[in-house]
Amino acid sequence: MIMMKRRALLVTTVLSVLLFFLGMYVYIPSALSAQDEWRKEFDEICGKTQDAMTLPAEELKSLSERCDRLKPQIEKLDESQKKVYLKRLQMCKDLFVYVLKSRETKP
Amino acid sequence: MRKILVVVLLVMVGAGVTMAQTGIKKKRPLPADYGRVVMNNFSEKKGLAPVVFDHWIHRAKFSCRLCHVDLAFAMKAGGTGIKAADNMSGYYCGSCHNGTRSFDGEKVFTSCSTLAVADSAKQCDRCHSYGKNVRKEYDFIKFTRDLPKERFGNGINWEKAEEDGKIKIIDFLEGVSIKRQSLTAQKDFALSGKVAGMPEIIFSHKKHTVWNGCELCHPEIFVGVKKGATKYSMVEIFDGKYCGVCHSTVAFPLLDCQRCHTKPVQ
């Protein structure tokens, strides 16, 4: 009886450990890729500030909209990261809007 | 006795008249102190001396954009609200001052850390140095000895120093900056002075964008979208707005009239 209990305990422990590692295997890459995704999107959007003056209006509008869509994702980050990247994102968006407006007001 | 009294009276009247005409002049900072920022959002509340930030050594090594765009430092003193926790997480000062980054073959010291170090008070004093006699790592006179000189501000022509290859400005920080294509320089343009006979201002987009990028100035500092629509005067600029955001604090100062008013009046 004792032997059977010990075996059951051993099996449960081994299964728990296996499940834990399986969970980590699935969770960590997805968490990392989620982290990578916002940063990738951020880099893509804000990497265009250099070309803002030469971009067509449609692309500027689209970039500004992408900034709005990315904002909620950045708001979920930890305090320091959020503070830095929200400011950076705002600067990018403001520039795109600024260039758009400057074109609209051109005589 | 009467003669002495007359002389003293004359001196006092003379001084009074001079002061009434010109006001009391602001004391100009020493070259090494020009651009210095004292940060005290949280320091004293936490029992530490305020942080003294020497702008000159950072501008000698890094572009304006790297710190004010990529690291998200505000353009106004105290506007960033940096906490020690931010530095510890690797942001703001902690982006470089993290004990792992090296520039010019030298390791950059750690800014804020919870790790017990041999002399932690001394470590904190490197930045939290306001009112303390702290020996700085870089000596201004020694560092700037071979750099081209200017009349005002830091007394250095930073632009020429870079042109001559005396300083190398870093504009990219791995893991922080975005890889950007080189910027297409916008055309320089002239701005008319408001005072008759004053030479026109030639604004060099190239000179400004190479260190700043676009988003540092537009639209935060120069809001107007239509060229010429935003009217600003020297009074506002001296008050720290528009060009005065940088040129009254860190870049060559407004006293150096002919650095901007360069075009002869036609």
mmCIF file of C-alpha atoms in Angstrom:
data_model
loop_
_atom_site.group_PDB
_atom_site.id
_atom_site.type_symbol
_atom_site.label_atom_id
_atom_site.label_comp_id
_atom_site.label_asym_id
_atom_site.label_seq_id
_atom_site.Cartn_x
_atom_site.Cartn_y
_atom_site.Cartn_z
ATOM 1 C CA MET A 1 0.000 0.000 0.000
ATOM 2 C CA ILE A 2 2.789 2.389 0.998
ATOM 3 C CA MET A 3 4.715 1.462 -2.126
ATOM 4 C CA MET A 4 1.700 2.313 -4.307
ATOM 5 C CA LYS A 5 1.258 5.672 -2.610
ATOM 6 C CA ARG A 6 4.942 6.481 -3.128
ATOM 7 C CA ARG A 7 4.688 5.513 -6.790
ATOM 8 C CA ALA A 8 1.625 7.720 -7.255
ATOM 9 C CA LEU A 9 3.427 10.620 -5.594
ATOM 10 C CA LEU A 10 6.445 10.117 -7.823
ATOM 11 C CA VAL A 11 4.308 9.994 -10.953
ATOM 12 C CA THR A 12 2.426 13.141 -9.895
ATOM 13 C CA THR A 13 5.692 14.981 -9.211
ATOM 14 C CA VAL A 14 7.217 13.956 -12.529
ATOM 15 C CA LEU A 15 4.051 14.935 -14.396
ATOM 16 C CA SER A 16 3.918 18.311 -12.611
ATOM 17 C CA VAL A 17 7.520 19.040 -13.499
ATOM 18 C CA LEU A 18 6.902 18.042 -17.119
ATOM 19 C CA LEU A 19 3.788 20.204 -17.292
ATOM 20 C CA PHE A 20 5.679 23.121 -15.793
ATOM 21 C CA PHE A 21 8.416 22.931 -18.398
ATOM 22 C CA LEU A 22 5.888 22.439 -21.182
ATOM 23 C CA GLY A 23 4.054 25.556 -19.996
ATOM 24 C CA MET A 24 7.269 27.539 -19.889
ATOM 25 C CA TYR A 25 8.145 26.278 -23.350
ATOM 26 C CA VAL A 26 4.852 27.591 -24.699
ATOM 27 C CA TYR A 27 4.577 30.751 -22.563
ATOM 28 C CA ILE A 28 8.080 32.222 -22.734
ATOM 29 C CA PRO A 29 8.395 32.452 -26.528
ATOM 30 C CA SER A 30 4.891 33.896 -26.836
ATOM 31 C CA ALA A 31 5.627 36.455 -24.116
ATOM 32 C CA LEU A 32 8.893 37.316 -25.787
ATOM 33 C CA SER A 33 7.329 37.605 -29.193
ATOM 34 C CA ALA A 34 4.600 39.877 -27.785
ATOM 35 C CA GLN A 35 7.360 42.047 -26.376
ATOM 36 C CA ASP A 36 9.222 41.953 -29.666
ATOM 37 C CA GLU A 37 6.116 42.803 -31.619
ATOM 38 C CA TRP A 38 5.388 46.162 -29.979
ATOM 39 C CA ARG A 39 9.041 47.125 -30.228
ATOM 40 C CA LYS A 40 9.206 46.044 -33.853
ATOM 41 C CA GLU A 41 6.118 48.092 -34.640
ATOM 42 C CA PHE A 42 7.525 51.042 -32.688
ATOM 43 C CA ASP A 43 10.824 50.901 -34.570
ATOM 44 C CA GLU A 44 9.031 50.662 -37.898
ATOM 45 C CA ILE A 45 6.814 53.670 -37.188
ATOM 46 C CA CYS A 46 9.384 55.931 -35.574
ATOM 47 C CA GLY A 47 12.076 54.928 -38.051
ATOM 48 C CA LYS A 48 10.068 56.908 -40.605
ATOM 49 C CA THR A 49 10.439 60.306 -38.917
ATOM 50 C CA GLN A 50 13.537 60.965 -41.005
ATOM 51 C CA ASP A 51 11.488 60.674 -44.189
ATOM 52 C CA ALA A 52 8.373 62.443 -42.926
ATOM 53 C CA MET A 53 8.852 65.398 -45.269
ATOM 54 C CA THR A 54 8.921 63.194 -48.357
ATOM 55 C CA LEU A 55 6.195 60.695 -47.433
ATOM 56 C CA PRO A 56 2.804 60.873 -49.159
ATOM 57 C CA ALA A 57 -0.122 62.161 -47.094
ATOM 58 C CA GLU A 58 -1.787 58.750 -47.030
ATOM 59 C CA GLU A 59 1.262 57.149 -45.468
ATOM 60 C CA LEU A 60 1.559 59.915 -42.908
ATOM 61 C CA LYS A 61 -2.085 59.367 -41.938
ATOM 62 C CA SER A 62 -1.528 55.645 -41.714
ATOM 63 C CA LEU A 63 1.584 56.130 -39.520
ATOM 64 C CA SER A 64 -0.353 58.415 -37.214
ATOM 65 C CA GLU A 65 -3.111 55.791 -36.899
ATOM 66 C CA ARG A 66 -0.531 53.096 -36.192
ATOM 67 C CA CYS A 67 0.776 55.291 -33.352
ATOM 68 C CA ASP A 68 -2.737 55.385 -31.877
ATOM 69 C CA ARG A 69 -3.066 51.622 -32.141
ATOM 70 C CA LEU A 70 0.315 51.008 -30.539
ATOM 71 C CA LYS A 71 -0.285 53.335 -27.587
ATOM 72 C CA PRO A 72 -2.476 50.931 -25.538
ATOM 73 C CA GLN A 73 0.195 48.231 -25.849
ATOM 74 C CA ILE A 74 2.878 50.567 -24.528
ATOM 75 C CA GLU A 75 0.588 51.637 -21.702
ATOM 76 C CA LYS A 76 0.708 48.058 -20.415
ATOM 77 C CA LEU A 77 4.503 48.118 -19.965
ATOM 78 C CA ASP A 78 6.237 48.732 -16.647
ATOM 79 C CA GLU A 79 6.405 52.308 -15.365
ATOM 80 C CA SER A 80 9.858 53.323 -16.618
ATOM 81 C CA GLN A 81 9.479 51.694 -20.013
ATOM 82 C CA LYS A 82 6.008 53.174 -20.411
ATOM 83 C CA LYS A 83 7.237 56.677 -19.556
ATOM 84 C CA VAL A 84 10.061 56.538 -22.092
ATOM 85 C CA TYR A 85 8.237 54.891 -24.976
ATOM 86 C CA LEU A 86 5.008 56.852 -24.609
ATOM 87 C CA LYS A 87 6.989 60.075 -24.923
ATOM 88 C CA ARG A 88 8.928 58.761 -27.885
ATOM 89 C CA LEU A 89 5.767 57.559 -29.602
ATOM 90 C CA GLN A 90 4.045 60.890 -28.980
ATOM 91 C CA MET A 91 6.976 62.742 -30.557
ATOM 92 C CA CYS A 92 6.730 60.562 -33.665
ATOM 93 C CA LYS A 93 2.970 60.987 -33.959
ATOM 94 C CA ASP A 94 3.185 64.745 -33.417
ATOM 95 C CA LEU A 95 5.733 65.045 -36.203
ATOM 96 C CA PHE A 96 3.594 63.086 -38.683
ATOM 97 C CA VAL A 97 0.551 65.207 -37.843
ATOM 98 C CA TYR A 98 2.666 68.356 -38.052
ATOM 99 C CA VAL A 99 3.928 67.516 -41.541
ATOM 100 C CA LEU A 100 0.408 66.647 -42.679
ATOM 101 C CA LYS A 101 -0.976 69.934 -41.381
ATOM 102 C CA SER A 102 1.874 71.927 -42.870
ATOM 103 C CA ARG A 103 0.983 70.503 -46.281
ATOM 104 C CA GLU A 104 -2.707 71.235 -45.854
ATOM 105 C CA THR A 105 -1.997 74.868 -44.986
ATOM 106 C CA LYS A 106 0.427 75.434 -47.841
ATOM 107 C CA PRO A 107 -0.826 78.197 -50.139
ATOM 108 C CA MET B 1 36.043 115.566 5.138
ATOM 109 C CA ARG B 2 33.576 117.464 2.980
ATOM 110 C CA LYS B 3 35.549 116.481 -0.133
ATOM 111 C CA ILE B 4 35.347 112.812 0.758
ATOM 112 C CA LEU B 5 31.608 113.087 1.312
ATOM 113 C CA VAL B 6 31.171 114.763 -2.087
ATOM 114 C CA VAL B 7 33.213 112.031 -3.805
ATOM 115 C CA VAL B 8 31.227 109.251 -2.089
ATOM 116 C CA LEU B 9 27.968 110.953 -3.026
ATOM 117 C CA LEU B 10 29.069 111.381 -6.653
ATOM 118 C CA VAL B 11 30.054 107.697 -6.856
ATOM 119 C CA MET B 12 26.710 106.621 -5.423
ATOM 120 C CA VAL B 13 24.727 108.881 -7.761
ATOM 121 C CA GLY B 14 26.813 107.675 -10.719
ATOM 122 C CA ALA B 15 26.222 104.042 -9.794
ATOM 123 C CA GLY B 16 22.516 104.727 -9.354
ATOM 124 C CA VAL B 17 22.214 106.330 -12.780
ATOM 125 C CA THR B 18 24.129 103.460 -14.417
ATOM 126 C CA MET B 19 21.941 100.852 -12.731
ATOM 127 C CA ALA B 20 18.776 102.716 -13.670
ATOM 128 C CA GLN B 21 19.821 102.746 -17.327
ATOM 129 C CA THR B 22 21.039 99.211 -17.684
ATOM 130 C CA GLY B 23 19.611 97.249 -14.776
ATOM 131 C CA ILE B 24 21.649 94.699 -12.920
ATOM 132 C CA LYS B 25 23.290 92.382 -15.374
ATOM 133 C CA LYS B 26 22.873 88.653 -14.934
ATOM 134 C CA LYS B 27 26.092 86.964 -13.993
ATOM 135 C CA ARG B 28 27.360 84.974 -16.931
ATOM 136 C CA PRO B 29 28.163 81.362 -16.084
ATOM 137 C CA LEU B 30 31.720 80.141 -16.412
ATOM 138 C CA PRO B 31 32.407 78.136 -19.630
ATOM 139 C CA ALA B 32 32.362 74.825 -17.748
ATOM 140 C CA ASP B 33 29.090 75.712 -16.035
ATOM 141 C CA TYR B 34 27.250 76.818 -19.184
ATOM 142 C CA GLY B 35 24.405 74.413 -19.846
ATOM 143 C CA ARG B 36 24.679 72.830 -16.405
ATOM 144 C CA VAL B 37 21.381 71.403 -15.185
ATOM 145 C CA VAL B 38 20.505 70.801 -11.558
ATOM 146 C CA MET B 39 17.877 68.088 -11.130
ATOM 147 C CA ASN B 40 15.971 67.958 -7.913
ATOM 148 C CA ASN B 41 12.599 66.348 -8.575
ATOM 149 C CA PHE B 42 13.063 63.727 -5.896
ATOM 150 C CA SER B 43 16.685 63.875 -4.644
ATOM 151 C CA GLU B 44 16.301 66.049 -1.550
ATOM 152 C CA LYS B 45 13.056 64.335 -0.606
ATOM 153 C CA LYS B 46 15.074 61.113 -0.500
ATOM 154 C CA GLY B 47 17.869 62.682 1.527
ATOM 155 C CA LEU B 48 20.316 63.049 -1.344
ATOM 156 C CA ALA B 49 21.922 66.156 -2.821
ATOM 157 C CA PRO B 50 20.412 67.306 -6.141
ATOM 158 C CA VAL B 51 21.987 65.919 -9.312
ATOM 159 C CA VAL B 52 24.398 68.186 -11.174
ATOM 160 C CA PHE B 53 24.370 67.358 -14.865
ATOM 161 C CA ASP B 54 27.262 68.717 -16.896
ATOM 162 C CA HIS B 55 25.837 69.278 -20.338
ATOM 163 C CA TRP B 56 29.173 70.055 -21.997
ATOM 164 C CA ILE B 57 30.737 66.610 -21.605
ATOM 165 C CA HIS B 58 27.602 64.912 -22.894
ATOM 166 C CA ARG B 59 27.214 67.220 -25.885
ATOM 167 C CA ALA B 60 30.881 66.664 -26.714
ATOM 168 C CA LYS B 61 30.192 62.948 -27.139
ATOM 169 C CA PHE B 62 26.535 62.500 -28.088
ATOM 170 C CA SER B 63 24.033 64.124 -30.429
ATOM 171 C CA CYS B 64 21.096 66.121 -29.021
ATOM 172 C CA ARG B 65 18.731 63.608 -30.595
ATOM 173 C CA LEU B 66 20.257 60.617 -28.877
ATOM 174 C CA CYS B 67 19.385 61.952 -25.435
ATOM 175 C CA HIS B 68 16.338 64.086 -26.136
ATOM 176 C CA VAL B 69 14.586 61.753 -28.583
ATOM 177 C CA ASP B 70 15.947 58.233 -28.122
ATOM 178 C CA LEU B 71 16.372 58.438 -24.360
ATOM 179 C CA ALA B 72 13.298 60.690 -24.020
ATOM 180 C CA PHE B 73 14.894 63.399 -21.886
ATOM 181 C CA ALA B 74 12.626 66.461 -21.830
ATOM 182 C CA MET B 75 13.915 69.721 -23.239
ATOM 183 C CA LYS B 76 13.019 71.577 -20.073
ATOM 184 C CA ALA B 77 14.982 71.162 -16.844
ATOM 185 C CA GLY B 78 12.962 69.063 -14.426
ATOM 186 C CA GLY B 79 10.528 68.071 -17.157
ATOM 187 C CA THR B 80 11.527 64.419 -17.319
ATOM 188 C CA GLY B 81 10.917 63.501 -13.696
ATOM 189 C CA ILE B 82 13.624 60.839 -13.597
ATOM 190 C CA LYS B 83 13.561 58.472 -10.657
ATOM 191 C CA ALA B 84 16.399 56.283 -9.432
ATOM 192 C CA ALA B 85 14.199 53.302 -10.311
ATOM 193 C CA ASP B 86 14.157 54.427 -13.962
ATOM 194 C CA ASN B 87 17.948 54.480 -14.041
ATOM 195 C CA MET B 88 18.128 51.114 -12.336
ATOM 196 C CA SER B 89 15.789 49.670 -14.976
ATOM 197 C CA GLY B 90 18.135 50.887 -17.685
ATOM 198 C CA TYR B 91 16.329 54.011 -18.843
ATOM 199 C CA TYR B 92 17.355 57.682 -19.003
ATOM 200 C CA CYS B 93 20.848 58.001 -17.418
ATOM 201 C CA GLY B 94 20.766 54.244 -16.850
ATOM 202 C CA SER B 95 20.725 53.633 -20.614
ATOM 203 C CA CYS B 96 24.462 54.358 -20.661
ATOM 204 C CA HIS B 97 25.406 54.576 -16.995
ATOM 205 C CA ASN B 98 24.660 50.928 -16.362
ATOM 206 C CA GLY B 99 28.119 49.606 -15.673
ATOM 207 C CA THR B 100 28.244 47.624 -18.918
ATOM 208 C CA ARG B 101 28.420 50.202 -21.698
ATOM 209 C CA SER B 102 31.766 51.511 -22.868
ATOM 210 C CA PHE B 103 32.609 54.568 -24.952
ATOM 211 C CA ASP B 104 36.077 55.308 -26.320
ATOM 212 C CA GLY B 105 37.279 52.133 -24.633
ATOM 213 C CA GLU B 106 36.205 53.369 -21.198
ATOM 214 C CA LYS B 107 33.517 51.740 -19.119
ATOM 215 C CA VAL B 108 30.737 54.128 -18.094
ATOM 216 C CA PHE B 109 30.075 54.175 -14.361
ATOM 217 C CA THR B 110 26.760 52.907 -12.969
ATOM 218 C CA SER B 111 24.291 55.661 -12.141
ATOM 219 C CA CYS B 112 21.890 54.306 -9.523
ATOM 220 C CA SER B 113 22.203 50.862 -8.048
ATOM 221 C CA THR B 114 20.809 48.895 -5.144
ATOM 222 C CA LEU B 115 23.924 46.753 -5.090
ATOM 223 C CA ALA B 116 26.130 47.413 -2.104
ATOM 224 C CA VAL B 117 29.395 48.841 -3.316
ATOM 225 C CA ALA B 118 32.488 49.484 -1.249
ATOM 226 C CA ASP B 119 31.880 53.196 -0.977
ATOM 227 C CA SER B 120 28.266 53.703 -1.970
ATOM 228 C CA ALA B 121 28.018 57.291 -0.649
ATOM 229 C CA LYS B 122 30.936 58.276 -2.865
ATOM 230 C CA GLN B 123 29.284 56.483 -5.783
ATOM 231 C CA CYS B 124 26.037 58.472 -5.343
ATOM 232 C CA ASP B 125 28.040 61.710 -5.020
ATOM 233 C CA ARG B 126 29.287 61.372 -8.579
ATOM 234 C CA CYS B 127 25.926 62.706 -9.743
ATOM 235 C CA HIS B 128 24.235 63.855 -6.540
ATOM 236 C CA SER B 129 26.898 66.488 -6.111
ATOM 237 C CA TYR B 130 25.099 69.823 -5.722
ATOM 238 C CA GLY B 131 26.781 71.848 -2.982
ATOM 239 C CA LYS B 132 29.528 69.258 -2.594
ATOM 240 C CA ASN B 133 33.137 69.435 -3.584
ATOM 241 C CA VAL B 134 33.223 66.429 -5.892
ATOM 242 C CA ARG B 135 36.150 65.809 -8.196
ATOM 243 C CA LYS B 136 34.793 65.344 -11.722
ATOM 244 C CA GLU B 137 36.004 62.586 -13.992
ATOM 245 C CA TYR B 138 36.490 64.996 -16.888
ATOM 246 C CA ASP B 139 38.321 68.261 -16.458
ATOM 247 C CA PHE B 140 36.811 70.952 -18.694
ATOM 248 C CA ILE B 141 40.054 72.848 -19.344
ATOM 249 C CA LYS B 142 42.014 69.693 -20.104
ATOM 250 C CA PHE B 143 39.264 68.242 -22.305
ATOM 251 C CA THR B 144 38.715 71.404 -24.333
ATOM 252 C CA ARG B 145 42.356 72.484 -24.651
ATOM 253 C CA ASP B 146 42.654 71.571 -28.348
ATOM 254 C CA LEU B 147 39.087 72.372 -29.388
ATOM 255 C CA PRO B 148 38.292 75.433 -31.542
ATOM 256 C CA LYS B 149 37.323 78.350 -29.390
ATOM 257 C CA GLU B 150 34.308 80.663 -29.418
ATOM 258 C CA ARG B 151 33.460 83.795 -27.510
ATOM 259 C CA PHE B 152 30.449 82.795 -25.464
ATOM 260 C CA GLY B 153 28.717 79.832 -23.858
ATOM 261 C CA ASN B 154 31.158 77.010 -23.245
ATOM 262 C CA GLY B 155 33.712 79.017 -25.212
ATOM 263 C CA ILE B 156 33.907 76.146 -27.715
ATOM 264 C CA ASN B 157 32.804 76.028 -31.336
ATOM 265 C CA TRP B 158 31.317 72.539 -31.126
ATOM 266 C CA GLU B 159 30.263 72.501 -34.753
ATOM 267 C CA LYS B 160 33.788 73.216 -35.941
ATOM 268 C CA ALA B 161 35.194 70.783 -33.420
ATOM 269 C CA GLU B 162 33.149 68.035 -35.073
ATOM 270 C CA GLU B 163 33.991 69.239 -38.580
ATOM 271 C CA ASP B 164 37.694 69.131 -37.725
ATOM 272 C CA GLY B 165 37.323 65.628 -36.318
ATOM 273 C CA LYS B 166 38.340 66.748 -32.819
ATOM 274 C CA ILE B 167 35.189 65.250 -31.375
ATOM 275 C CA LYS B 168 33.128 62.334 -32.636
ATOM 276 C CA ILE B 169 29.441 62.638 -31.950
ATOM 277 C CA ILE B 170 27.601 59.374 -31.294
ATOM 278 C CA ASP B 171 24.053 59.290 -32.644
ATOM 279 C CA PHE B 172 23.131 55.650 -32.148
ATOM 280 C CA LEU B 173 22.803 53.538 -29.037
ATOM 281 C CA GLU B 174 22.426 49.797 -29.534
ATOM 282 C CA GLY B 175 19.145 48.494 -28.165
ATOM 283 C CA VAL B 176 17.734 51.985 -27.736
ATOM 284 C CA SER B 177 18.017 53.946 -30.987
ATOM 285 C CA ILE B 178 16.231 53.077 -34.187
ATOM 286 C CA LYS B 179 18.286 52.415 -37.277
ATOM 287 C CA ARG B 180 17.343 55.307 -39.510
ATOM 288 C CA GLN B 181 18.272 56.223 -43.017
ATOM 289 C CA SER B 182 20.431 59.301 -43.374
ATOM 290 C CA LEU B 183 18.358 62.435 -43.402
ATOM 291 C CA THR B 184 17.649 64.390 -46.542
ATOM 292 C CA ALA B 185 18.675 67.890 -45.582
ATOM 293 C CA GLN B 186 15.991 70.526 -45.959
ATOM 294 C CA LYS B 187 16.896 73.799 -47.601
ATOM 295 C CA ASP B 188 18.298 76.653 -45.574
ATOM 296 C CA PHE B 189 16.068 79.696 -45.449
ATOM 297 C CA ALA B 190 16.249 83.357 -44.516
ATOM 298 C CA LEU B 191 14.212 85.022 -41.816
ATOM 299 C CA SER B 192 13.881 88.788 -41.814
ATOM 300 C CA GLY B 193 14.905 90.650 -38.713
ATOM 301 C CA LYS B 194 12.303 92.917 -37.145
ATOM 302 C CA VAL B 195 14.695 95.813 -36.630
ATOM 303 C CA ALA B 196 15.587 97.899 -39.685
ATOM 304 C CA GLY B 197 19.200 97.442 -40.719
ATOM 305 C CA MET B 198 19.621 94.198 -38.784
ATOM 306 C CA PRO B 199 21.143 91.486 -41.001
ATOM 307 C CA GLU B 200 18.740 88.699 -41.952
ATOM 308 C CA ILE B 201 18.908 85.371 -40.166
ATOM 309 C CA ILE B 202 20.050 82.419 -42.232
ATOM 310 C CA PHE B 203 18.571 79.349 -40.654
ATOM 311 C CA SER B 204 20.560 76.274 -41.516
ATOM 312 C CA HIS B 205 18.312 73.231 -41.527
ATOM 313 C CA LYS B 206 21.340 71.056 -42.189
ATOM 314 C CA LYS B 207 23.238 72.201 -39.117
ATOM 315 C CA HIS B 208 20.215 71.652 -36.937
ATOM 316 C CA THR B 209 18.917 68.353 -38.306
ATOM 317 C CA VAL B 210 22.264 66.604 -38.219
ATOM 318 C CA TRP B 211 22.273 66.740 -34.413
ATOM 319 C CA ASN B 212 18.553 66.988 -33.708
ATOM 320 C CA GLY B 213 16.529 65.117 -36.303
ATOM 321 C CA CYS B 214 13.051 66.529 -37.020
ATOM 322 C CA GLU B 215 10.918 65.551 -34.054
ATOM 323 C CA LEU B 216 13.036 67.318 -31.483
ATOM 324 C CA CYS B 217 12.021 70.756 -32.788
ATOM 325 C CA HIS B 218 8.737 70.042 -34.589
ATOM 326 C CA PRO B 219 6.172 70.569 -33.293
ATOM 327 C CA GLU B 220 7.186 70.847 -29.634
ATOM 328 C CA ILE B 221 9.335 73.958 -30.036
ATOM 329 C CA PHE B 222 8.256 75.339 -33.390
ATOM 330 C CA VAL B 223 4.520 74.757 -33.431
ATOM 331 C CA GLY B 224 3.489 76.789 -36.469
ATOM 332 C CA VAL B 225 2.863 74.674 -39.528
ATOM 333 C CA LYS B 226 2.923 77.462 -42.075
ATOM 334 C CA LYS B 227 6.245 79.124 -42.775
ATOM 335 C CA GLY B 228 6.178 82.644 -41.428
ATOM 336 C CA ALA B 229 2.855 82.142 -39.624
ATOM 337 C CA THR B 230 4.397 81.969 -36.179
ATOM 338 C CA LYS B 231 5.691 85.406 -35.329
ATOM 339 C CA TYR B 232 8.285 85.443 -32.653
ATOM 340 C CA SER B 233 10.464 88.202 -31.377
ATOM 341 C CA MET B 234 13.810 88.408 -29.632
ATOM 342 C CA VAL B 235 11.923 89.112 -26.412
ATOM 343 C CA GLU B 236 10.319 85.669 -26.588
ATOM 344 C CA ILE B 237 13.574 84.065 -27.647
ATOM 345 C CA PHE B 238 15.418 85.676 -24.716
ATOM 346 C CA ASP B 239 12.570 84.391 -22.582
ATOM 347 C CA GLY B 240 13.581 80.830 -23.511
ATOM 348 C CA LYS B 241 11.048 80.134 -26.239
ATOM 349 C CA TYR B 242 11.638 79.026 -29.846
ATOM 350 C CA CYS B 243 15.395 79.287 -30.655
ATOM 351 C CA GLY B 244 15.877 80.309 -27.019
ATOM 352 C CA VAL B 245 15.027 76.787 -25.813
ATOM 353 C CA CYS B 246 18.574 75.791 -26.735
ATOM 354 C CA HIS B 247 20.321 79.047 -27.542
ATOM 355 C CA SER B 248 19.805 80.575 -24.136
ATOM 356 C CA THR B 249 20.756 77.477 -22.236
ATOM 357 C CA VAL B 250 23.087 75.014 -23.949
ATOM 358 C CA ALA B 251 23.882 75.976 -27.544
ATOM 359 C CA PHE B 252 25.822 79.177 -28.338
ATOM 360 C CA PRO B 253 24.020 81.986 -26.519
ATOM 361 C CA LEU B 254 21.933 84.810 -27.893
ATOM 362 C CA LEU B 255 24.663 87.354 -27.167
ATOM 363 C CA ASP B 256 26.482 86.019 -30.222
ATOM 364 C CA CYS B 257 24.260 87.996 -32.634
ATOM 365 C CA GLN B 258 26.211 87.429 -35.838
ATOM 366 C CA ARG B 259 26.101 83.657 -35.560
ATOM 367 C CA CYS B 260 22.450 83.906 -36.692
ATOM 368 C CA HIS B 261 22.126 87.379 -38.219
ATOM 369 C CA THR B 262 24.532 86.577 -40.986
ATOM 370 C CA LYS B 263 22.986 87.749 -44.234
ATOM 371 C CA PRO B 264 23.835 91.319 -45.230
ATOM 372 C CA VAL B 265 20.740 93.469 -45.696
ATOM 373 C CA GLN B 266 20.080 94.014 -49.394
#
